[in-house]
CSV table of N, CA and C and ligand atoms in Angstrom, one decimal:
chain,number,residue,atom,x,y,z
A,1452,MET,N,-216.4,-67.0,-21.7
A,1452,MET,CA,-215.7,-68.0,-20.9
A,1452,MET,C,-214.2,-67.8,-21.0
A,1453,ASN,N,-213.5,-67.7,-19.8
A,1453,ASN,CA,-212.1,-67.5,-19.8
A,1453,ASN,C,-211.3,-68.8,-20.1
A,1454,PRO,N,-210.2,-68.7,-20.8
A,1454,PRO,CA,-209.4,-69.9,-21.0
A,1454,PRO,C,-208.8,-70.4,-19.7
A,1455,THR,N,-208.7,-71.7,-19.6
A,1455,THR,CA,-208.0,-72.2,-18.4
A,1455,THR,C,-206.5,-72.2,-18.7
A,1456,MET,N,-205.7,-72.5,-17.7
A,1456,MET,CA,-204.2,-72.7,-17.8
A,1456,MET,C,-203.9,-73.8,-18.8
A,1457,ASN,N,-204.7,-74.8,-18.8
A,1457,ASN,CA,-204.5,-76.0,-19.7
A,1457,ASN,C,-204.7,-75.5,-21.1
A,1458,ASP,N,-205.8,-74.7,-21.4
A,1458,ASP,CA,-206.0,-74.2,-22.7
A,1458,ASP,C,-204.8,-73.4,-23.2
A,1459,VAL,N,-204.3,-72.5,-22.4
A,1459,VAL,CA,-203.2,-71.6,-22.7
A,1459,VAL,C,-202.0,-72.4,-23.0
A,1460,ALA,N,-201.7,-73.4,-22.1
A,1460,ALA,CA,-200.5,-74.2,-22.3
A,1460,ALA,C,-200.6,-75.1,-23.6
A,1461,ALA,N,-201.8,-75.6,-23.9
A,1461,ALA,CA,-202.0,-76.4,-25.1
A,1461,ALA,C,-201.8,-75.5,-26.3
A,1462,LYS,N,-202.3,-74.3,-26.3
A,1462,LYS,CA,-202.2,-73.4,-27.4
A,1462,LYS,C,-200.7,-73.0,-27.6
A,1463,ALA,N,-200.0,-72.8,-26.5
A,1463,ALA,CA,-198.5,-72.4,-26.6
A,1463,ALA,C,-197.8,-73.6,-27.1
A,1464,THR,N,-198.1,-74.8,-26.8
A,1464,THR,CA,-197.4,-76.0,-27.2
A,1464,THR,C,-197.7,-76.2,-28.7
A,1465,ARG,N,-198.9,-75.9,-29.2
A,1465,ARG,CA,-199.2,-76.1,-30.6
A,1465,ARG,C,-198.4,-75.0,-31.4
A,1466,ARG,N,-198.3,-73.8,-30.9
A,1466,ARG,CA,-197.6,-72.7,-31.6
A,1466,ARG,C,-196.1,-73.1,-31.6
A,1467,SER,N,-195.6,-73.6,-30.5
A,1467,SER,CA,-194.2,-73.9,-30.4
A,1467,SER,C,-193.9,-75.1,-31.4
A,1468,PHE,N,-194.8,-76.0,-31.5
A,1468,PHE,CA,-194.6,-77.1,-32.4
A,1468,PHE,C,-194.6,-76.6,-33.9
A,1469,ALA,N,-195.5,-75.7,-34.2
A,1469,ALA,CA,-195.6,-75.2,-35.5
A,1469,ALA,C,-194.3,-74.4,-35.9
A,1470,LEU,N,-193.8,-73.6,-34.9
A,1470,LEU,CA,-192.6,-72.9,-35.2
A,1470,LEU,C,-191.4,-73.8,-35.4
A,1471,ARG,N,-191.3,-74.9,-34.6
A,1471,ARG,CA,-190.2,-75.8,-34.7
A,1471,ARG,C,-190.3,-76.5,-36.1
A,1472,LEU,N,-191.6,-76.9,-36.5
A,1472,LEU,CA,-191.8,-77.5,-37.7
A,1472,LEU,C,-191.3,-76.6,-38.9
A,1473,ALA,N,-191.7,-75.3,-38.8
A,1473,ALA,CA,-191.3,-74.4,-39.9
A,1473,ALA,C,-189.8,-74.2,-39.8
A,1474,GLY,N,-189.2,-74.2,-38.7
A,1474,GLY,CA,-187.7,-74.1,-38.6
A,1474,GLY,C,-187.0,-75.3,-39.1
A,1475,GLY,N,-187.6,-76.4,-38.9
A,1475,GLY,CA,-187.0,-77.7,-39.4
A,1475,GLY,C,-187.1,-77.7,-40.9
A,1476,ALA,N,-188.2,-77.3,-41.5
A,1476,ALA,CA,-188.3,-77.2,-42.9
A,1476,ALA,C,-187.3,-76.2,-43.5
A,1477,CYS,N,-187.1,-75.1,-42.9
A,1477,CYS,CA,-186.2,-74.1,-43.4
A,1477,CYS,C,-184.8,-74.6,-43.3
A,1478,ALA,N,-184.5,-75.4,-42.2
A,1478,ALA,CA,-183.1,-76.0,-42.1
A,1478,ALA,C,-182.8,-76.8,-43.3
A,1479,VAL,N,-183.8,-77.4,-43.9
A,1479,VAL,CA,-183.6,-78.3,-45.1
A,1479,VAL,C,-183.6,-77.5,-46.3
A,1480,ALA,N,-184.6,-76.5,-46.5
A,1480,ALA,CA,-184.7,-75.8,-47.7
A,1480,ALA,C,-184.1,-74.4,-47.8
A,1481,CYS,N,-183.7,-73.9,-46.6
A,1481,CYS,CA,-183.3,-72.5,-46.6
A,1481,CYS,C,-181.8,-72.3,-46.3
A,1482,VAL,N,-181.0,-73.3,-46.5
A,1482,VAL,CA,-179.6,-73.3,-46.2
A,1482,VAL,C,-179.0,-72.3,-47.2
A,1483,PRO,N,-178.3,-71.3,-46.7
A,1483,PRO,CA,-177.7,-70.3,-47.6
A,1483,PRO,C,-176.7,-71.0,-48.5
A,1484,GLY,N,-176.8,-70.7,-49.8
A,1484,GLY,CA,-175.9,-71.3,-50.8
A,1484,GLY,C,-176.3,-72.7,-51.2
A,1485,ALA,N,-177.4,-73.3,-50.6
A,1485,ALA,CA,-177.8,-74.6,-51.0
A,1485,ALA,C,-178.1,-74.7,-52.5
A,1486,ALA,N,-177.7,-75.7,-53.1
A,1486,ALA,CA,-178.0,-75.9,-54.5
A,1486,ALA,C,-179.5,-76.1,-54.8
A,1487,TRP,N,-180.0,-75.3,-55.7
A,1487,TRP,CA,-181.4,-75.4,-56.1
A,1487,TRP,C,-181.3,-75.8,-57.6
A,1488,SER,N,-181.9,-76.9,-57.9
A,1488,SER,CA,-181.8,-77.3,-59.3
A,1488,SER,C,-183.0,-76.8,-60.1
A,1489,ALA,N,-182.8,-75.8,-60.9
A,1489,ALA,CA,-183.9,-75.3,-61.8
A,1489,ALA,C,-184.1,-76.2,-63.0
A,1490,THR,N,-185.3,-76.1,-63.5
A,1490,THR,CA,-185.6,-76.8,-64.7
A,1490,THR,C,-184.8,-76.3,-65.9
A,1491,ARG,N,-184.3,-77.2,-66.7
A,1491,ARG,CA,-183.5,-76.7,-67.8
A,1491,ARG,C,-184.4,-76.6,-69.1
A,1492,VAL,N,-184.0,-75.6,-69.9
A,1492,VAL,CA,-184.7,-75.4,-71.1
A,1492,VAL,C,-184.5,-76.6,-72.0
A,1493,GLU,N,-185.5,-77.0,-72.7
A,1493,GLU,CA,-185.3,-78.1,-73.8
A,1493,GLU,C,-185.3,-77.4,-75.1
A,1494,GLU,N,-184.5,-77.9,-76.0
A,1494,GLU,CA,-184.4,-77.2,-77.3
A,1494,GLU,C,-185.7,-77.3,-78.1
A,1495,ALA,N,-186.6,-78.2,-77.7
A,1495,ALA,CA,-187.9,-78.3,-78.3
A,1495,ALA,C,-188.9,-77.4,-77.7
A,1496,ASP,N,-188.6,-76.7,-76.6
A,1496,ASP,CA,-189.5,-75.8,-76.0
A,1496,ASP,C,-189.9,-74.7,-77.0
A,1497,GLU,N,-191.2,-74.2,-76.9
A,1497,GLU,CA,-191.7,-73.2,-77.8
A,1497,GLU,C,-190.8,-72.0,-77.9
A,1498,THR,N,-190.4,-71.5,-76.7
A,1498,THR,CA,-189.5,-70.3,-76.7
A,1498,THR,C,-188.1,-70.6,-77.3
A,1499,ALA,N,-187.6,-71.8,-77.0
A,1499,ALA,CA,-186.3,-72.1,-77.5
A,1499,ALA,C,-186.3,-72.2,-79.1
A,1500,VAL,N,-187.4,-72.8,-79.6
A,1500,VAL,CA,-187.5,-73.0,-81.0
A,1500,VAL,C,-187.6,-71.6,-81.7
A,1501,ALA,N,-188.4,-70.7,-81.1
A,1501,ALA,CA,-188.7,-69.4,-81.6
A,1501,ALA,C,-187.4,-68.6,-81.7
A,1502,LEU,N,-186.5,-68.8,-80.7
A,1502,LEU,CA,-185.2,-68.1,-80.6
A,1502,LEU,C,-184.1,-68.8,-81.2
A,1503,GLY,N,-184.3,-70.0,-81.7
A,1503,GLY,CA,-183.2,-70.8,-82.3
A,1503,GLY,C,-182.2,-71.2,-81.3
A,1504,TYR,N,-182.6,-71.4,-80.1
A,1504,TYR,CA,-181.7,-71.8,-79.0
A,1504,TYR,C,-181.2,-73.2,-79.2
A,1505,LYS,N,-179.9,-73.4,-79.0
A,1505,LYS,CA,-179.2,-74.7,-79.0
A,1505,LYS,C,-178.4,-74.8,-77.7
A,1506,HIS,N,-178.3,-76.0,-77.1
A,1506,HIS,CA,-177.5,-76.2,-75.9
A,1506,HIS,C,-176.0,-76.0,-76.3
A,1507,ASP,N,-175.6,-76.2,-77.5
A,1507,ASP,CA,-174.3,-76.1,-78.0
A,1507,ASP,C,-174.2,-75.1,-79.1
A,1508,THR,N,-173.5,-74.0,-78.9
A,1508,THR,CA,-173.4,-73.0,-79.9
A,1508,THR,C,-172.8,-73.5,-81.3
A,1509,LYS,N,-172.0,-74.6,-81.2
A,1509,LYS,CA,-171.5,-75.2,-82.4
A,1509,LYS,C,-172.5,-75.9,-83.3
A,1510,LYS,N,-173.7,-76.1,-82.7
A,1510,LYS,CA,-174.7,-76.8,-83.5
A,1510,LYS,C,-175.8,-75.8,-84.1
A,1511,VAL,N,-175.5,-74.5,-84.0
A,1511,VAL,CA,-176.5,-73.6,-84.5
A,1511,VAL,C,-176.4,-73.6,-86.1
A,1512,ASP,N,-177.6,-73.5,-86.7
A,1512,ASP,CA,-177.7,-73.6,-88.1
A,1512,ASP,C,-177.2,-72.3,-88.7
A,1513,ALA,N,-176.0,-72.3,-89.4
A,1513,ALA,CA,-175.3,-71.2,-89.9
A,1513,ALA,C,-176.1,-70.5,-91.1
A,1514,LYS,N,-176.9,-71.4,-91.8
A,1514,LYS,CA,-177.7,-70.8,-92.9
A,1514,LYS,C,-178.9,-70.0,-92.4
A,1515,LYS,N,-179.4,-70.5,-91.3
A,1515,LYS,CA,-180.6,-69.8,-90.7
A,1515,LYS,C,-180.2,-68.6,-89.9
A,1516,TYR,N,-179.0,-68.7,-89.3
A,1516,TYR,CA,-178.5,-67.6,-88.5
A,1516,TYR,C,-177.1,-67.1,-88.9
A,1517,PRO,N,-177.1,-66.4,-90.1
A,1517,PRO,CA,-175.8,-66.1,-90.6
A,1517,PRO,C,-174.9,-65.1,-89.7
A,1518,LYS,N,-175.6,-64.4,-88.8
A,1518,LYS,CA,-174.8,-63.5,-87.9
A,1518,LYS,C,-174.2,-64.2,-86.7
A,1519,HIS,N,-174.6,-65.5,-86.6
A,1519,HIS,CA,-174.0,-66.3,-85.4
A,1519,HIS,C,-172.5,-66.5,-85.6
A,1520,ALA,N,-171.8,-66.4,-84.5
A,1520,ALA,CA,-170.4,-66.7,-84.6
A,1520,ALA,C,-170.1,-67.8,-83.5
A,1521,ALA,N,-169.2,-68.7,-83.8
A,1521,ALA,CA,-168.9,-69.8,-82.8
A,1521,ALA,C,-168.4,-69.3,-81.5
A,1522,THR,N,-167.9,-68.1,-81.4
A,1522,THR,CA,-167.4,-67.5,-80.2
A,1522,THR,C,-168.6,-67.0,-79.3
A,1523,GLN,N,-169.8,-66.9,-79.9
A,1523,GLN,CA,-170.9,-66.4,-79.1
A,1523,GLN,C,-171.5,-67.6,-78.3
A,1524,ARG,N,-171.5,-67.4,-77.0
A,1524,ARG,CA,-172.0,-68.5,-76.1
A,1524,ARG,C,-172.9,-67.8,-75.0
A,1525,CYS,N,-173.8,-68.5,-74.4
A,1525,CYS,CA,-174.6,-68.0,-73.4
A,1525,CYS,C,-173.8,-67.3,-72.3
A,1526,ASN,N,-172.7,-68.0,-71.9
A,1526,ASN,CA,-171.9,-67.4,-70.8
A,1526,ASN,C,-171.1,-66.2,-71.1
A,1527,ASN,N,-171.1,-65.7,-72.4
A,1527,ASN,CA,-170.5,-64.4,-72.7
A,1527,ASN,C,-171.5,-63.5,-73.3
A,1528,CYS,N,-172.8,-63.8,-73.0
A,1528,CYS,CA,-173.9,-63.0,-73.5
A,1528,CYS,C,-174.3,-62.1,-72.3
A,1529,GLY,N,-174.8,-60.9,-72.7
A,1529,GLY,CA,-175.2,-59.9,-71.7
A,1529,GLY,C,-176.4,-60.3,-70.8
A,1530,LEU,N,-177.1,-61.3,-71.3
A,1530,LEU,CA,-178.3,-61.8,-70.6
A,1530,LEU,C,-178.1,-63.0,-69.7
A,1531,TRP,N,-176.9,-63.5,-69.7
A,1531,TRP,CA,-176.5,-64.6,-68.9
A,1531,TRP,C,-176.5,-64.2,-67.4
A,1532,GLN,N,-177.2,-65.0,-66.6
A,1532,GLN,CA,-177.3,-64.6,-65.2
A,1532,GLN,C,-176.4,-65.4,-64.2
A,1533,GLY,N,-175.6,-66.2,-64.7
A,1533,GLY,CA,-174.7,-67.0,-63.8
A,1533,GLY,C,-173.3,-66.5,-63.8
A,1534,ALA,N,-172.5,-67.2,-63.1
A,1534,ALA,CA,-171.0,-66.9,-63.1
A,1534,ALA,C,-170.5,-67.5,-64.3
A,1535,ALA,N,-169.3,-67.0,-64.8
A,1535,ALA,CA,-168.7,-67.5,-66.0
A,1535,ALA,C,-168.5,-69.0,-66.0
A,1536,ALA,N,-168.2,-69.5,-64.8
A,1536,ALA,CA,-167.9,-71.0,-64.8
A,1536,ALA,C,-169.1,-71.9,-64.5
A,1537,ASP,N,-170.3,-71.3,-64.4
A,1537,ASP,CA,-171.5,-72.1,-64.1
A,1537,ASP,C,-171.9,-72.9,-65.4
A,1538,PRO,N,-172.1,-74.1,-65.3
A,1538,PRO,CA,-172.5,-74.9,-66.5
A,1538,PRO,C,-173.9,-74.6,-67.0
A,1539,TRP,N,-174.8,-74.2,-66.1
A,1539,TRP,CA,-176.2,-73.8,-66.5
A,1539,TRP,C,-176.6,-72.6,-65.6
A,1540,ALA,N,-177.4,-71.7,-66.1
A,1540,ALA,CA,-177.8,-70.6,-65.4
A,1540,ALA,C,-179.1,-70.0,-66.0
A,1541,GLY,N,-179.6,-69.0,-65.4
A,1541,GLY,CA,-180.8,-68.3,-65.9
A,1541,GLY,C,-180.5,-67.3,-67.0
A,1542,CYS,N,-181.5,-66.9,-67.7
A,1542,CYS,CA,-181.4,-66.0,-68.7
A,1542,CYS,C,-182.8,-65.3,-68.8
A,1543,SER,N,-182.9,-64.0,-68.9
A,1543,SER,CA,-184.1,-63.3,-68.9
A,1543,SER,C,-185.1,-63.7,-70.0
A,1544,MET,N,-184.5,-64.3,-71.1
A,1544,MET,CA,-185.3,-64.8,-72.2
A,1544,MET,C,-186.1,-66.0,-71.9
A,1545,PHE,N,-185.7,-66.8,-70.9
A,1545,PHE,CA,-186.3,-68.0,-70.6
A,1545,PHE,C,-186.9,-68.1,-69.2
A,1546,GLY,N,-187.3,-67.0,-68.6
A,1546,GLY,CA,-187.9,-67.0,-67.3
A,1546,GLY,C,-187.1,-67.8,-66.2
A,1547,ARG,N,-187.8,-68.8,-65.6
A,1547,ARG,CA,-187.1,-69.5,-64.5
A,1547,ARG,C,-186.3,-70.7,-65.0
A,1548,LYS,N,-186.4,-71.0,-66.2
A,1548,LYS,CA,-185.6,-72.2,-66.7
A,1548,LYS,C,-184.2,-71.8,-67.0
A,1549,HIS,N,-183.3,-72.8,-66.8
A,1549,HIS,CA,-181.9,-72.5,-67.1
A,1549,HIS,C,-181.4,-72.9,-68.5
A,1550,ILE,N,-180.4,-72.2,-68.9
A,1550,ILE,CA,-179.9,-72.5,-70.2
A,1550,ILE,C,-178.4,-72.9,-70.1
A,1551,ALA,N,-177.8,-73.5,-71.1
A,1551,ALA,CA,-176.5,-74.0,-71.0
A,1551,ALA,C,-175.4,-72.9,-71.2
A,1552,ALA,N,-174.3,-73.0,-70.5
A,1552,ALA,CA,-173.2,-72.0,-70.7
A,1552,ALA,C,-172.7,-72.0,-72.1
A,1553,GLU,N,-172.7,-73.2,-72.8
A,1553,GLU,CA,-172.2,-73.3,-74.1
A,1553,GLU,C,-173.3,-73.1,-75.2
A,1554,GLY,N,-174.5,-72.7,-74.7
A,1554,GLY,CA,-175.6,-72.5,-75.6
A,1554,GLY,C,-175.6,-71.2,-76.4
A,1555,TRP,N,-176.6,-71.0,-77.1
A,1555,TRP,CA,-176.8,-69.8,-77.9
A,1555,TRP,C,-178.2,-69.7,-78.4
A,1556,CYS,N,-178.6,-68.4,-78.5
A,1556,CYS,CA,-179.9,-68.1,-79.2
A,1556,CYS,C,-179.8,-66.8,-79.9
A,1557,MET,N,-180.8,-66.5,-80.8
A,1557,MET,CA,-180.7,-65.3,-81.6
A,1557,MET,C,-180.7,-64.0,-80.9
A,1558,ALA,N,-181.0,-64.0,-79.6
A,1558,ALA,CA,-181.0,-62.8,-78.8
A,1558,ALA,C,-179.7,-62.5,-78.2
A,1559,TRP,N,-178.7,-63.3,-78.5
A,1559,TRP,CA,-177.3,-63.1,-78.0
A,1559,TRP,C,-176.9,-61.7,-78.2
A,1560,VAL,N,-176.3,-61.1,-77.1
A,1560,VAL,CA,-175.8,-59.7,-77.1
A,1560,VAL,C,-174.5,-59.7,-76.3
A,1561,GLN,N,-173.5,-59.0,-76.9
A,1561,GLN,CA,-172.2,-59.0,-76.2
A,1561,GLN,C,-172.3,-58.5,-74.7
A,1562,LYS,N,-171.7,-59.3,-73.9
A,1562,LYS,CA,-171.6,-58.9,-72.4
A,1562,LYS,C,-170.8,-57.6,-72.3
A,1563,PRO,N,-171.3,-56.6,-71.6
A,1563,PRO,CA,-170.5,-55.4,-71.5
A,1563,PRO,C,-169.3,-55.6,-70.7
A,1564,GLY,N,-168.3,-54.8,-71.0
A,1564,GLY,CA,-167.0,-54.8,-70.3
A,1564,GLY,C,-166.2,-55.9,-70.6
B,141,SF4,FE1,-178.0,-67.6,-74.2
B,141,SF4,FE2,-178.0,-64.9,-74.4
B,141,SF4,FE3,-179.8,-66.4,-75.7
B,141,SF4,FE4,-180.0,-66.1,-73.1
B,141,SF4,S1,-180.2,-64.5,-74.6
B,141,SF4,S2,-180.2,-68.0,-74.3
B,141,SF4,S3,-177.9,-66.1,-72.5
B,141,SF4,S4,-177.5,-66.4,-76.0
């Protein structure tokens, strides 16, 4: 059975509606540079505890981590994925969660250059 003009028009209208809906959703969620708030690491998270992560490098236990220096912060670590001025950003040690610029963990490594 061949489709009628009404069937073709209805199908085209449904497709057009779906495309407009997708476009509308993208207008909300796909704006270039739009802020996306990632989940932040909690100091009590299993990985954070294992790495001795603290949101504030000044609160790192010096006895437990004698090689830690107060000048070592996430935003001068080689694994920091943000800009120097970002307050929170990604780190390959914590997957999709963000860590604090002023934070620290035992995986700290001097940022090259
Ligand atoms: Fe911060 Fe570096 Fe540890 Fe990541 S690896 S949490 S950037 S000190």
